Structures are given as C-alpha cells and as structure tokens.
XYZ file of C-alpha atoms in Angstrom:
116
model
C 0.153 -0.144 0.009
C 2.709 2.408 0.830
C 4.393 1.687 -2.640
C 1.202 2.575 -4.301
C 0.996 5.739 -2.436
C 4.635 6.549 -3.150
C 4.129 5.839 -6.832
C 0.915 8.329 -6.952
C 2.971 11.033 -5.419
C 6.039 10.447 -7.896
C 3.392 10.513 -10.784
C 1.677 13.749 -9.523
C 4.991 15.456 -9.043
C 6.151 14.575 -12.460
C 3.155 15.840 -13.885
C 3.458 19.262 -12.394
C 7.094 19.734 -13.318
C 6.240 18.663 -17.000
C 3.532 21.111 -17.094
C 5.820 23.718 -16.135
C 8.390 22.729 -18.528
C 6.290 21.606 -21.522
C 5.686 24.869 -23.898
C 2.143 25.669 -24.725
C 0.156 28.288 -26.311
C -3.429 29.598 -26.105
C -5.441 32.616 -28.025
C -7.963 34.331 -25.602
C -9.571 37.358 -26.485
C -7.489 38.611 -28.889
C -4.130 37.934 -27.167
C -1.683 35.220 -28.134
C -0.287 33.842 -24.783
C 2.676 31.430 -25.115
C 4.327 29.751 -22.090
C 7.808 28.318 -22.077
C 9.183 27.236 -18.801
C 8.344 29.858 -16.301
C 8.158 32.436 -18.799
C 4.778 33.629 -20.334
C 4.658 35.947 -23.252
C 1.482 37.948 -24.249
C 1.116 39.444 -27.789
C -2.108 40.977 -29.314
C -3.062 39.344 -32.356
C -3.875 42.611 -34.257
C -0.477 43.439 -33.744
C 1.152 40.268 -35.255
C 2.159 40.673 -38.917
C 3.911 37.484 -39.966
C 4.363 33.901 -38.425
C 6.475 31.159 -39.818
C 7.979 27.783 -38.900
C 11.588 27.364 -38.923
C 12.967 23.670 -39.100
C 16.698 23.982 -38.735
C 19.068 21.785 -37.196
C 22.568 22.877 -35.931
C 25.524 21.835 -38.071
C 26.924 21.010 -34.735
C 24.343 18.688 -33.361
C 25.458 15.899 -31.423
C 24.355 12.364 -32.349
C 22.000 12.474 -29.298
C 20.335 15.574 -30.531
C 20.061 14.302 -34.249
C 18.795 10.640 -33.699
C 17.114 10.625 -30.348
C 15.904 14.103 -29.265
C 14.813 15.571 -32.860
C 12.645 12.572 -34.034
C 10.792 11.847 -30.932
C 10.469 15.172 -29.266
C 9.742 17.161 -32.364
C 9.818 20.697 -31.111
C 9.920 23.082 -33.889
C 10.900 26.729 -34.106
C 8.193 29.538 -34.742
C 9.064 33.113 -35.345
C 6.496 35.709 -34.749
C 6.868 39.504 -36.150
C 4.875 42.382 -35.047
C 4.009 45.799 -36.199
C 5.897 47.374 -33.374
C 9.192 45.803 -35.034
C 9.573 43.397 -32.166
C 10.271 39.656 -33.117
C 9.428 36.598 -31.079
C 11.219 33.381 -31.397
C 9.553 30.362 -29.690
C 10.406 26.473 -29.567
C 7.021 24.749 -29.502
C 5.892 21.098 -29.770
C 2.747 21.853 -32.122
C 3.735 25.120 -34.058
C 0.705 24.147 -36.727
C -1.907 24.874 -33.872
C -0.437 28.248 -33.012
C -0.498 29.170 -36.769
C -4.014 28.157 -37.033
C -5.183 29.900 -33.960
C -3.373 33.187 -34.911
C -4.877 33.095 -38.335
C -8.312 32.427 -37.016
C -8.174 35.691 -34.793
C -6.128 37.848 -37.356
C -6.919 36.810 -41.006
C -4.548 39.529 -42.238
C -1.504 37.704 -40.740
C 0.902 36.608 -43.385
C 1.905 32.727 -43.000
C 4.919 31.861 -44.866
C 6.029 28.298 -45.777
C 8.325 26.387 -43.563
C 11.860 27.724 -43.848
C 14.480 25.228 -43.810
C-alpha cells in the first residue's frame, strides 16, 4: 500500500514539473499567450504581421540530438513578427496549432511556408 501511495506522489510531482517545462500556447480575447518554462509571453493578435516555422538543425548537433531528441520530441521553432518591430522566437511542440489559432483571430497575418 505504501508503494502505491509513493508511486502516486511521484506521478503527480512529475506531472506538475512536466506541465511547467512543456511549452504551450493559447489564444484568448485577441491575445496570443505562449508559455515556455516559467516565462509567459502575451502578444495582441492584431499586432502580429507574420508567422513562420523554422525547421533548422544545428551543424554542430550531437548524435543524441539528431537521432534521439529530434525524431521523438519534435519541437519546432516558430518566429512571430509584430507591427511594433518586435520579433519573438518560440520553440513549441505543435506550431501548426499556433499558426491556425493566430490566423483565425487575425486573417491579415501572413503565413510563410516552412523555412529550412
């Protein structure tokens, strides 16, 4: 019984830690909110001009990054440009959802094809 309780505590603690580390985003009331780690960035969707994905691997990438992390974690880079000449760079697990959500809120946003 003690082992089951200890396992449950470990699972709950692991879920709390993972939720803090896993990046995510949401669009509410015309504001794009992107959470990465402990940081939360809010961008008004009417300020966003351009959004595009960047799928680039470092030339110095290690074996571990190329063949273990990259295929299974699949985090992709997303660049967001705004009218105020501020650029944001995010690393997200599902950038397609972010792009669709921003486009739904602000149809004038220019979406580029994936940049390699």
